[in-house]
Amino acid sequence: MISESVEESVRRARAAVAEVASWSQADTDRAVMAVGWHCYREETARGLARLSHEETGLGDIEDLYTLQRRRVLGILNDLHGARTVGVVEEQPDLGLVKIAKPLGVIAVASPATAPAPGIICNALPMLKTRNAAVFSPNPRAHRSALATVDVMRAALAEIGAPPDLMQCLPVTGREPGERLMAAADSVVAIGGAGTVRRAYRSGTPAIGAGVGNPTVIVDETADLEDAVGKIQHGAGFNHGTSCSSESNVLVHHSIAAAFEETLARAGVHLCTDEEAVRVVRLLWPDGSTLNREMIGRPAADIARAAGVVLDASEKVTVLVVRCADPWQDSAVLREKLSPLLTVSVYTDFDEAVRLVQNISERCGLGHSCAVHTARADRVMRLADAVSHCRVVVNQSTMTNTGSLASGVPFTTTLSSGSWGGSSVAGNVTWRHFLNHTTVSRPIPARVPDEAALFGAYWEGARDTDDREAGARGADAGEAGARDAAARVPAARVALSVADA
């Protein structure tokens, strides 16, 4: 039954891909606009936000609504005017013409966190590139996934496009997901590390998202009010369920007290040592595994369950625990999926840079980090030193998924490069969903300039030989010079033979 269901979905998807193979760019753009508009509509976005929250219990309804609208608008803006059909690049001087073609049927493993935006924002770039997408959602978000795909199918039907370009498996679980990955032409996997590993084991070309755990440096030159506002927003948005939510903060010792005072004014509760013990015990009952019942819950709910009393006069959106020694492995430095922020103090910027790398080595390389500073040199010192695909400067790390106030492309899939076990380093966009056929025509022959290619090496070889010759004496020097001169023609002969 499961195999038949998967095979039927893939068969219908392939038929839809064949039907749209002759679409023009205008036909393609019309389909993207139709699906985008139906998903962007306020009534639709609010309905899917309510359903997602009702089904999964994760996040905040208003934040889910905002997230969907913002991402749809951002992705449509990124897609607008992009050439994805027919000839997309010409290089007359090289005699090359590049033609864009779809991948085919893409299997998409989608998570339970923000399920509707996650599906829509993969679907739009896949549709822009004339692919079909079949979604295998987390079982916890199956109803939400079905409802989201139904919206997109209705939009396609409205303009006479094949609805089967967008499908959701009628069954959920690991087995149908793995069968779909094996049957598809490409795989995009978002979710836990296990989902990504299964995607790469499927035997189908795959792109996987990386584990998120952004660590943020706040140095002594930072605009404190601005930094705290952005960190608080990111850590608390949708109850911290994004992989890009601020997770850990390293603050310079000279401003640590002022930083905490500013946090307290921004609707953040700084836990006492005793309260922190109770919060940590609640979120990681065995010391290492997240309590799935508490992820994506409001800060007030977590505090109440941990026996932490909050100020009733203020709306607390984020809880803060201190980590005295971030060099030591600790659950509080890892991915939290909740509105919890860990704060540690450092004394030297280079120490903070090493800490960012050290924490990510324990908790997931490649994803992202951030710095709040007025010093451009420190930004580059951090970026040069860390194994991360994204270094966010004076912004919330939530901009990782795209922002109209930065040049980062909108996406749902944040890959982490080889550092994080991903095949892509950076944000996954429509460019990753195309095959290309290259037409090559003859051009006037190009003759490589051997002196330009090898000259510096030849001169270096001569200088080395001259120095050695000087040490051995005049007679030996003459022999060395003859040897060096002999090597140059030999290199040229080798080049001629290889060229032939």
Short mmCIF file of C-alpha atoms in Angstrom, two decimals, residues 24-495:
data_model
loop_
_atom_site.label_atom_id
_atom_site.label_comp_id
_atom_site.label_asym_id
_atom_site.label_seq_id
_atom_site.Cartn_x
_atom_site.Cartn_y
_atom_site.Cartn_z
CA SER A 24 7.42 29.54 -21.95
CA GLN A 25 8.93 31.84 -19.35
CA ALA A 26 5.65 33.75 -19.31
CA ASP A 27 3.65 30.56 -18.66
CA THR A 28 6.02 29.64 -15.84
CA ASP A 29 5.90 33.07 -14.25
CA ARG A 30 2.10 33.10 -14.40
CA ALA A 31 1.96 29.83 -12.44
CA VAL A 32 4.41 31.16 -9.85
CA MET A 33 2.40 34.35 -9.42
CA ALA A 34 -0.87 32.44 -9.04
CA VAL A 35 0.49 30.09 -6.38
CA GLY A 36 2.33 32.91 -4.64
CA TRP A 37 -0.75 35.12 -4.47
CA HIS A 38 -3.02 32.40 -3.10
CA CYS A 39 -0.47 31.62 -0.39
CA TYR A 40 0.15 35.29 0.39
CA ARG A 41 -3.52 36.20 0.84
CA GLU A 42 -4.23 37.24 4.42
CA GLU A 43 -7.12 34.83 4.86
CA THR A 44 -5.06 31.88 3.61
CA ALA A 45 -1.97 32.77 5.65
CA ARG A 46 -3.96 33.19 8.85
CA GLY A 47 -5.86 29.97 8.29
CA LEU A 48 -2.71 27.93 7.72
CA ALA A 49 -1.03 29.55 10.74
CA ARG A 50 -3.96 28.57 12.97
CA LEU A 51 -4.04 25.02 11.60
CA SER A 52 -0.28 24.59 12.01
CA HIS A 53 -0.36 25.76 15.60
CA GLU A 54 -3.42 23.65 16.41
CA GLU A 55 -1.85 20.52 14.93
CA THR A 56 1.77 20.83 16.07
CA GLY A 57 1.53 23.01 19.18
CA LEU A 58 4.74 24.70 18.00
CA GLY A 59 5.38 28.39 17.70
CA ASP A 60 3.06 31.39 17.79
CA ILE A 61 0.07 31.90 15.47
CA GLU A 62 0.81 35.55 14.75
CA ASP A 63 4.49 34.84 14.11
CA LEU A 64 3.61 31.93 11.80
CA TYR A 65 1.31 34.24 9.85
CA THR A 66 3.99 36.94 9.63
CA LEU A 67 6.63 34.41 8.63
CA GLN A 68 4.54 33.05 5.76
CA ARG A 69 3.68 36.44 4.34
CA ARG A 70 7.22 37.80 4.64
CA ARG A 71 8.88 34.77 3.08
CA VAL A 72 6.41 34.47 0.22
CA LEU A 73 6.89 38.14 -0.63
CA GLY A 74 10.67 37.87 -0.35
CA ILE A 75 10.95 34.75 -2.49
CA LEU A 76 8.65 36.18 -5.16
CA ASN A 77 10.83 39.28 -5.20
CA ASP A 78 13.96 37.13 -5.62
CA LEU A 79 12.29 35.14 -8.44
CA HIS A 80 10.95 38.17 -10.27
CA GLY A 81 12.67 38.60 -13.63
CA ALA A 82 14.88 35.49 -13.26
CA ARG A 83 15.34 33.50 -16.49
CA THR A 84 14.70 29.80 -15.91
CA VAL A 85 13.37 28.69 -19.33
CA GLY A 86 15.24 28.27 -22.60
CA VAL A 87 18.48 30.17 -23.21
CA VAL A 88 19.61 31.68 -19.93
CA GLU A 89 23.22 32.58 -20.74
CA GLU A 90 25.25 33.37 -23.86
CA GLN A 91 29.03 33.89 -24.13
CA PRO A 92 29.68 34.67 -27.81
CA ASP A 93 33.44 35.12 -27.30
CA LEU A 94 33.62 31.52 -26.05
CA GLY A 95 30.99 30.14 -28.44
CA LEU A 96 28.84 28.96 -25.52
CA VAL A 97 25.07 29.00 -25.02
CA LYS A 98 23.43 27.65 -21.85
CA ILE A 99 19.88 26.28 -21.84
CA ALA A 100 17.97 25.76 -18.56
CA LYS A 101 16.00 22.57 -17.95
CA PRO A 102 14.19 21.16 -14.89
CA LEU A 103 15.52 18.47 -12.58
CA GLY A 104 12.22 16.56 -12.75
CA VAL A 105 10.46 15.27 -9.64
CA ILE A 106 11.84 16.65 -6.38
CA ALA A 107 11.14 14.87 -3.09
CA VAL A 108 10.92 17.32 -0.23
CA ALA A 109 11.14 16.22 3.41
CA SER A 110 9.61 19.08 5.41
CA PRO A 111 9.69 19.67 9.19
CA ALA A 112 7.00 20.25 11.80
CA THR A 113 8.28 23.74 12.66
CA ALA A 114 6.52 26.38 10.52
CA PRO A 115 5.20 23.69 8.14
CA ALA A 116 3.23 25.95 5.76
CA PRO A 117 6.00 28.51 5.06
CA GLY A 118 8.48 25.65 4.77
CA ILE A 119 6.44 23.95 2.04
CA ILE A 120 5.44 27.10 0.14
CA CYS A 121 8.93 28.55 0.04
CA ASN A 122 10.33 25.36 -1.45
CA ALA A 123 7.43 25.02 -3.88
CA LEU A 124 7.74 28.48 -5.45
CA PRO A 125 11.37 28.17 -6.68
CA MET A 126 10.71 24.58 -7.75
CA LEU A 127 7.72 25.74 -9.77
CA LYS A 128 9.77 28.62 -11.22
CA THR A 129 12.16 25.99 -12.62
CA ARG A 130 9.32 23.78 -13.99
CA ASN A 131 9.86 20.96 -11.54
CA ALA A 132 7.25 18.91 -9.70
CA ALA A 133 7.47 18.72 -5.90
CA VAL A 134 6.19 15.85 -3.79
CA PHE A 135 6.25 16.62 -0.07
CA SER A 136 6.86 14.09 2.67
CA PRO A 137 5.97 16.03 5.82
CA ASN A 138 6.81 15.33 9.43
CA PRO A 139 3.92 13.19 10.76
CA ARG A 140 3.28 15.84 13.39
CA ALA A 141 2.36 18.34 10.64
CA HIS A 142 0.59 16.12 8.09
CA ARG A 143 -2.79 17.91 8.13
CA SER A 144 -1.08 21.28 7.77
CA ALA A 145 0.99 20.00 4.86
CA LEU A 146 -2.05 18.59 3.06
CA ALA A 147 -3.94 21.87 3.52
CA THR A 148 -0.98 23.93 2.27
CA VAL A 149 -0.52 21.79 -0.83
CA ASP A 150 -4.28 21.94 -1.51
CA VAL A 151 -4.03 25.75 -1.66
CA MET A 152 -1.25 25.51 -4.25
CA ARG A 153 -3.04 22.85 -6.28
CA ALA A 154 -6.18 24.99 -6.42
CA ALA A 155 -4.14 27.95 -7.65
CA LEU A 156 -2.60 25.84 -10.42
CA ALA A 157 -5.97 24.45 -11.47
CA GLU A 158 -7.39 27.97 -11.61
CA ILE A 159 -4.98 28.92 -14.44
CA GLY A 160 -5.20 25.58 -16.24
CA ALA A 161 -1.85 24.25 -15.01
CA PRO A 162 -1.51 20.63 -13.86
CA PRO A 163 -2.19 20.48 -10.10
CA ASP A 164 0.03 17.41 -9.81
CA LEU A 165 3.06 19.67 -10.00
CA MET A 166 2.46 20.00 -6.24
CA GLN A 167 1.61 16.94 -4.14
CA CYS A 168 1.75 15.76 -0.56
CA LEU A 169 2.06 12.07 0.23
CA PRO A 170 -1.18 10.75 1.72
CA VAL A 171 0.82 8.65 4.18
CA THR A 172 3.60 9.74 6.53
CA GLY A 173 6.52 8.13 8.27
CA ARG A 174 10.05 7.03 7.58
CA GLU A 175 9.26 4.24 5.09
CA PRO A 176 7.19 6.28 2.60
CA GLY A 177 9.65 9.14 2.93
CA GLU A 178 12.59 6.90 2.06
CA ARG A 179 10.70 5.32 -0.85
CA LEU A 180 9.91 8.76 -2.22
CA MET A 181 13.53 9.86 -1.96
CA ALA A 182 14.68 6.78 -3.84
CA ALA A 183 12.08 7.22 -6.60
CA ALA A 184 12.54 10.96 -7.20
CA ASP A 185 15.08 12.75 -9.39
CA SER A 186 16.31 15.01 -6.60
CA VAL A 187 15.84 15.39 -2.85
CA VAL A 188 15.65 18.42 -0.57
CA ALA A 189 15.69 17.53 3.13
CA ILE A 190 14.83 19.96 5.90
CA GLY A 191 14.54 18.85 9.49
CA GLY A 192 16.59 16.82 11.90
CA ALA A 193 20.01 15.34 11.24
CA GLY A 194 18.44 11.90 10.74
CA THR A 195 16.23 13.15 7.90
CA VAL A 196 19.22 14.73 6.16
CA ARG A 197 21.32 11.57 6.53
CA ARG A 198 18.52 9.46 5.00
CA ALA A 199 18.35 11.87 2.08
CA TYR A 200 22.05 11.43 1.32
CA ARG A 201 21.77 7.66 1.71
CA SER A 202 18.84 7.47 -0.73
CA GLY A 203 21.05 7.18 -3.81
CA THR A 204 19.31 10.22 -5.31
CA PRO A 205 21.10 13.57 -5.70
CA ALA A 206 20.26 15.45 -2.51
CA ILE A 207 20.53 18.80 -0.77
CA GLY A 208 20.27 18.83 3.01
CA ALA A 209 19.85 21.56 5.57
CA GLY A 210 22.38 21.95 8.37
CA VAL A 211 21.89 21.85 12.12
CA GLY A 212 21.45 25.39 13.45
CA ASN A 213 22.96 26.81 16.61
CA PRO A 214 23.91 30.45 15.99
CA THR A 215 26.38 31.91 18.48
CA VAL A 216 26.56 35.71 18.63
CA ILE A 217 29.46 37.92 19.74
CA VAL A 218 28.66 41.31 21.26
CA ASP A 219 31.85 43.31 21.64
CA GLU A 220 32.53 46.47 23.62
CA THR A 221 32.00 48.72 20.57
CA ALA A 222 28.49 47.45 19.80
CA ASP A 223 25.36 49.59 19.89
CA LEU A 224 23.95 47.86 22.97
CA GLU A 225 20.31 48.83 22.59
CA ASP A 226 20.29 47.81 18.94
CA ALA A 227 22.09 44.52 19.58
CA VAL A 228 19.81 43.53 22.46
CA GLY A 229 16.68 44.41 20.49
CA LYS A 230 17.71 42.22 17.58
CA ILE A 231 18.90 39.33 19.73
CA GLN A 232 15.73 39.40 21.83
CA HIS A 233 13.55 39.47 18.70
CA GLY A 234 15.36 36.58 17.04
CA ALA A 235 15.54 34.40 20.15
CA GLY A 236 11.84 34.88 20.88
CA PHE A 237 10.32 34.94 17.38
CA ASN A 238 7.92 32.02 16.89
CA HIS A 239 9.12 30.81 20.32
CA GLY A 240 12.65 30.12 19.09
CA THR A 241 11.69 27.32 16.69
CA SER A 242 13.78 28.59 13.77
CA CYS A 243 17.20 27.06 13.20
CA SER A 244 18.37 30.66 12.87
CA SER A 245 17.08 31.86 16.23
CA GLU A 246 19.85 33.36 18.37
CA SER A 247 21.00 30.59 20.66
CA ASN A 248 24.18 31.69 22.49
CA VAL A 249 25.64 35.12 23.18
CA LEU A 250 29.27 35.85 24.02
CA VAL A 251 29.48 39.34 25.56
CA HIS A 252 32.62 41.32 26.37
CA HIS A 253 33.28 41.48 30.12
CA SER A 254 33.38 45.28 30.16
CA ILE A 255 29.75 45.56 29.03
CA ALA A 256 28.35 42.34 30.54
CA ALA A 257 26.43 44.09 33.32
CA ALA A 258 25.00 46.72 30.98
CA PHE A 259 24.07 44.00 28.49
CA GLU A 260 22.07 42.10 31.11
CA GLU A 261 20.36 45.27 32.33
CA THR A 262 19.34 46.07 28.75
CA LEU A 263 18.05 42.53 28.28
CA ALA A 264 15.90 42.82 31.39
CA ARG A 265 14.30 46.00 30.04
CA ALA A 266 13.56 44.27 26.72
CA GLY A 267 11.19 41.64 28.10
CA VAL A 268 13.77 39.01 28.93
CA HIS A 269 13.90 37.09 32.20
CA LEU A 270 17.41 36.42 33.51
CA CYS A 271 17.24 33.20 35.48
CA THR A 272 18.98 32.91 38.82
CA ASP A 273 21.37 30.00 39.19
CA GLU A 274 18.66 28.00 40.95
CA GLU A 275 16.05 28.83 38.30
CA ALA A 276 18.51 27.95 35.55
CA VAL A 277 19.01 24.48 37.02
CA ARG A 278 15.26 23.88 36.97
CA VAL A 279 14.85 25.17 33.39
CA VAL A 280 17.73 23.05 32.11
CA ARG A 281 16.41 19.96 33.91
CA LEU A 282 13.00 20.54 32.30
CA LEU A 283 14.31 21.01 28.75
CA TRP A 284 16.97 18.27 28.92
CA PRO A 285 15.66 15.68 31.41
CA ASP A 286 18.48 13.23 30.69
CA GLY A 287 21.11 15.96 30.35
CA SER A 288 21.41 15.80 26.56
CA THR A 289 18.10 15.07 24.78
CA LEU A 290 15.56 17.87 24.28
CA ASN A 291 12.17 17.40 25.88
CA ARG A 292 9.96 17.28 22.76
CA GLU A 293 6.93 18.33 24.80
CA MET A 294 8.51 21.67 25.67
CA ILE A 295 10.00 22.79 22.36
CA GLY A 296 8.32 25.67 20.60
CA ARG A 297 6.43 26.70 23.72
CA PRO A 298 6.10 30.27 25.05
CA ALA A 299 8.68 31.43 27.57
CA ALA A 300 5.91 31.78 30.16
CA ASP A 301 4.86 28.14 29.72
CA ILE A 302 8.45 26.91 30.12
CA ALA A 303 8.93 29.08 33.20
CA ARG A 304 5.70 27.85 34.75
CA ALA A 305 6.57 24.19 34.10
CA ALA A 306 10.02 24.75 35.64
CA GLY A 307 8.63 26.53 38.68
CA VAL A 308 10.09 29.91 37.70
CA VAL A 309 7.97 32.88 38.77
CA LEU A 310 7.88 35.70 36.22
CA ASP A 311 6.94 39.34 36.73
CA ALA A 312 3.21 39.42 36.05
CA SER A 313 3.37 43.04 34.88
CA GLU A 314 5.63 42.25 31.90
CA LYS A 315 5.29 39.96 28.88
CA VAL A 316 8.44 37.83 28.96
CA THR A 317 9.36 36.46 25.53
CA VAL A 318 12.81 35.00 26.26
CA LEU A 319 14.48 33.21 29.18
CA VAL A 320 18.22 33.62 29.76
CA VAL A 321 20.58 31.23 31.50
CA ARG A 322 24.24 31.99 32.14
CA CYS A 323 27.06 29.63 31.20
CA ALA A 324 30.17 30.32 33.25
CA ASP A 325 32.52 28.18 31.14
CA PRO A 326 31.48 27.89 27.47
CA TRP A 327 34.63 25.88 26.73
CA GLN A 328 33.00 22.95 28.50
CA ASP A 329 30.36 20.95 26.62
CA SER A 330 26.85 21.70 27.86
CA ALA A 331 23.31 21.12 26.63
CA VAL A 332 22.52 24.83 27.03
CA LEU A 333 24.98 25.67 24.24
CA ARG A 334 23.23 23.44 21.72
CA GLU A 335 20.14 23.81 19.55
CA LYS A 336 17.21 24.65 21.81
CA LEU A 337 14.10 25.07 19.62
CA SER A 338 12.68 27.23 22.39
CA PRO A 339 12.88 30.88 23.54
CA LEU A 340 15.97 30.23 25.65
CA LEU A 341 19.21 32.19 25.33
CA THR A 342 22.57 31.28 26.84
CA VAL A 343 24.89 34.13 27.85
CA SER A 344 28.62 33.84 28.52
CA VAL A 345 31.35 36.42 29.12
CA TYR A 346 34.68 36.70 27.27
CA THR A 347 37.72 38.94 27.77
CA ASP A 348 39.48 39.01 24.39
CA PHE A 349 37.94 39.12 20.89
CA ASP A 350 40.21 36.41 19.53
CA GLU A 351 39.08 34.23 22.45
CA ALA A 352 35.47 34.85 21.42
CA VAL A 353 36.25 33.86 17.83
CA ARG A 354 37.82 30.61 19.01
CA LEU A 355 34.77 29.98 21.20
CA VAL A 356 32.39 30.40 18.26
CA GLN A 357 34.33 27.76 16.35
CA ASN A 358 34.66 25.49 19.38
CA ILE A 359 30.94 25.59 20.18
CA SER A 360 30.00 24.86 16.58
CA GLU A 361 32.41 21.91 16.43
CA ARG A 362 30.50 20.37 19.32
CA CYS A 363 27.02 21.34 18.17
CA GLY A 364 27.01 21.51 14.38
CA LEU A 365 29.46 23.14 11.98
CA GLY A 366 28.62 25.24 8.97
CA HIS A 367 25.36 26.95 9.86
CA SER A 368 25.88 30.54 11.03
CA CYS A 369 27.17 32.95 13.63
CA ALA A 370 26.89 36.70 14.20
CA VAL A 371 28.73 39.69 15.57
CA HIS A 372 27.58 43.07 16.85
CA THR A 373 30.50 45.48 16.51
CA ALA A 374 31.56 48.84 15.12
CA ARG A 375 34.88 47.42 13.91
CA ALA A 376 35.03 46.13 10.33
CA ASP A 377 38.37 44.41 10.96
CA ARG A 378 36.80 42.21 13.62
CA VAL A 379 34.07 41.13 11.22
CA MET A 380 36.68 39.82 8.79
CA ARG A 381 38.74 38.20 11.56
CA LEU A 382 35.67 36.24 12.58
CA ALA A 383 34.66 35.37 9.02
CA ASP A 384 38.18 34.19 8.12
CA ALA A 385 38.48 31.98 11.18
CA VAL A 386 35.17 30.11 11.42
CA SER A 387 33.75 27.17 9.47
CA HIS A 388 30.36 28.77 8.81
CA CYS A 389 28.43 29.56 5.66
CA ARG A 390 26.97 32.77 7.11
CA VAL A 391 28.39 35.51 9.32
CA VAL A 392 25.66 38.02 10.21
CA VAL A 393 26.78 41.56 11.10
CA ASN A 394 24.73 43.88 13.33
CA GLN A 395 21.52 42.03 12.48
CA SER A 396 19.42 39.26 13.95
CA THR A 397 20.53 35.83 12.77
CA MET A 398 16.93 35.40 11.62
CA THR A 399 18.04 37.23 8.47
CA ASN A 400 19.78 33.98 7.46
CA THR A 401 16.58 32.91 5.71
CA GLY A 402 16.35 36.14 3.77
CA SER A 403 15.77 39.80 4.47
CA LEU A 404 14.65 42.81 2.48
CA ALA A 405 17.17 44.81 4.52
CA SER A 406 20.13 42.69 3.38
CA GLY A 407 21.26 40.95 0.22
CA VAL A 408 20.73 37.44 1.58
CA PRO A 409 18.40 35.45 -0.72
CA PHE A 410 15.19 34.13 0.80
CA THR A 411 15.05 30.40 1.43
CA THR A 412 13.72 27.68 3.69
CA THR A 413 16.77 25.46 3.26
CA LEU A 414 19.95 26.63 4.99
CA SER A 415 22.70 24.29 3.88
CA SER A 416 25.97 24.15 5.78
CA GLY A 417 28.52 23.03 3.23
CA SER A 418 30.89 20.14 3.74
CA TRP A 419 31.49 21.48 7.27
CA GLY A 420 27.95 20.45 8.23
CA GLY A 421 27.64 17.43 5.94
CA SER A 422 25.75 19.27 3.17
CA SER A 423 26.35 19.26 -0.58
CA VAL A 424 25.67 23.01 -0.80
CA ALA A 425 27.37 25.83 1.11
CA GLY A 426 24.82 28.60 1.57
CA ASN A 427 21.16 29.36 0.99
CA VAL A 428 19.35 26.97 -1.36
CA THR A 429 17.49 28.90 -4.07
CA TRP A 430 15.96 28.37 -7.52
CA ARG A 431 19.47 28.15 -8.97
CA HIS A 432 19.87 24.74 -7.32
CA PHE A 433 16.79 23.32 -9.09
CA LEU A 434 18.02 23.50 -12.69
CA ASN A 435 19.88 21.29 -15.09
CA HIS A 436 21.75 23.01 -17.93
CA THR A 437 22.58 21.98 -21.47
CA THR A 438 25.60 23.79 -22.90
CA VAL A 439 25.93 24.34 -26.66
CA SER A 440 29.56 24.73 -27.76
CA ARG A 441 30.53 26.25 -31.15
CA PRO A 442 34.06 26.61 -32.57
CA ILE A 443 35.98 29.82 -31.92
CA PRO A 444 39.39 31.06 -33.06
CA ALA A 445 42.07 28.97 -31.37
CA ARG A 446 43.52 30.40 -28.20
CA VAL A 447 47.30 30.04 -27.74
CA PRO A 448 48.35 29.93 -24.09
CA ASP A 449 51.25 32.23 -23.19
CA GLU A 450 53.77 29.93 -21.53
CA ALA A 451 55.71 32.82 -20.04
CA ALA A 452 52.54 34.17 -18.36
CA LEU A 453 51.63 30.74 -17.03
CA PHE A 454 55.06 29.54 -15.86
CA GLY A 455 57.26 32.62 -15.81
CA ALA A 456 57.16 33.28 -12.09
CA TYR A 457 57.95 29.63 -11.39
CA TRP A 458 60.84 29.60 -13.87
CA GLU A 459 62.33 32.73 -12.32
CA GLY A 460 61.96 31.23 -8.86
CA ALA A 461 63.69 28.05 -10.00
CA ARG A 462 66.57 30.06 -11.44
CA ASP A 463 66.92 32.12 -8.26
CA THR A 464 67.01 28.96 -6.17
CA ASP A 465 69.60 27.38 -8.40
CA ASP A 466 71.70 30.56 -8.35
CA ARG A 467 71.73 30.62 -4.55
CA GLU A 468 72.67 26.96 -4.36
CA ALA A 469 75.32 27.48 -6.97
CA GLY A 470 76.86 30.34 -4.99
CA ALA A 471 77.20 28.08 -1.99
CA ARG A 472 78.90 25.34 -3.97
CA GLY A 473 81.31 27.56 -5.86
CA ALA A 474 81.67 29.01 -9.30
CA ASP A 475 82.06 25.71 -11.17
CA ALA A 476 79.03 24.11 -9.52
CA GLY A 477 77.09 27.31 -10.14
CA GLU A 478 77.62 27.04 -13.88
CA ALA A 479 76.37 23.46 -13.86
CA GLY A 480 73.27 24.45 -11.88
CA ALA A 481 72.46 27.24 -14.30
CA ARG A 482 72.70 24.79 -17.20
CA ASP A 483 70.34 22.41 -15.39
CA ALA A 484 67.80 25.16 -14.74
CA ALA A 485 67.93 26.29 -18.37
CA ALA A 486 67.42 22.70 -19.48
CA ARG A 487 64.24 22.38 -17.39
CA VAL A 488 62.49 25.30 -19.10
CA PRO A 489 62.43 23.83 -22.62
CA ALA A 490 61.45 20.48 -21.11
CA ALA A 491 58.36 22.08 -19.56
CA ARG A 492 57.48 23.66 -22.88
CA VAL A 493 57.83 20.34 -24.70
CA ALA A 494 55.59 18.66 -22.12
CA LEU A 495 52.95 21.35 -22.63
#
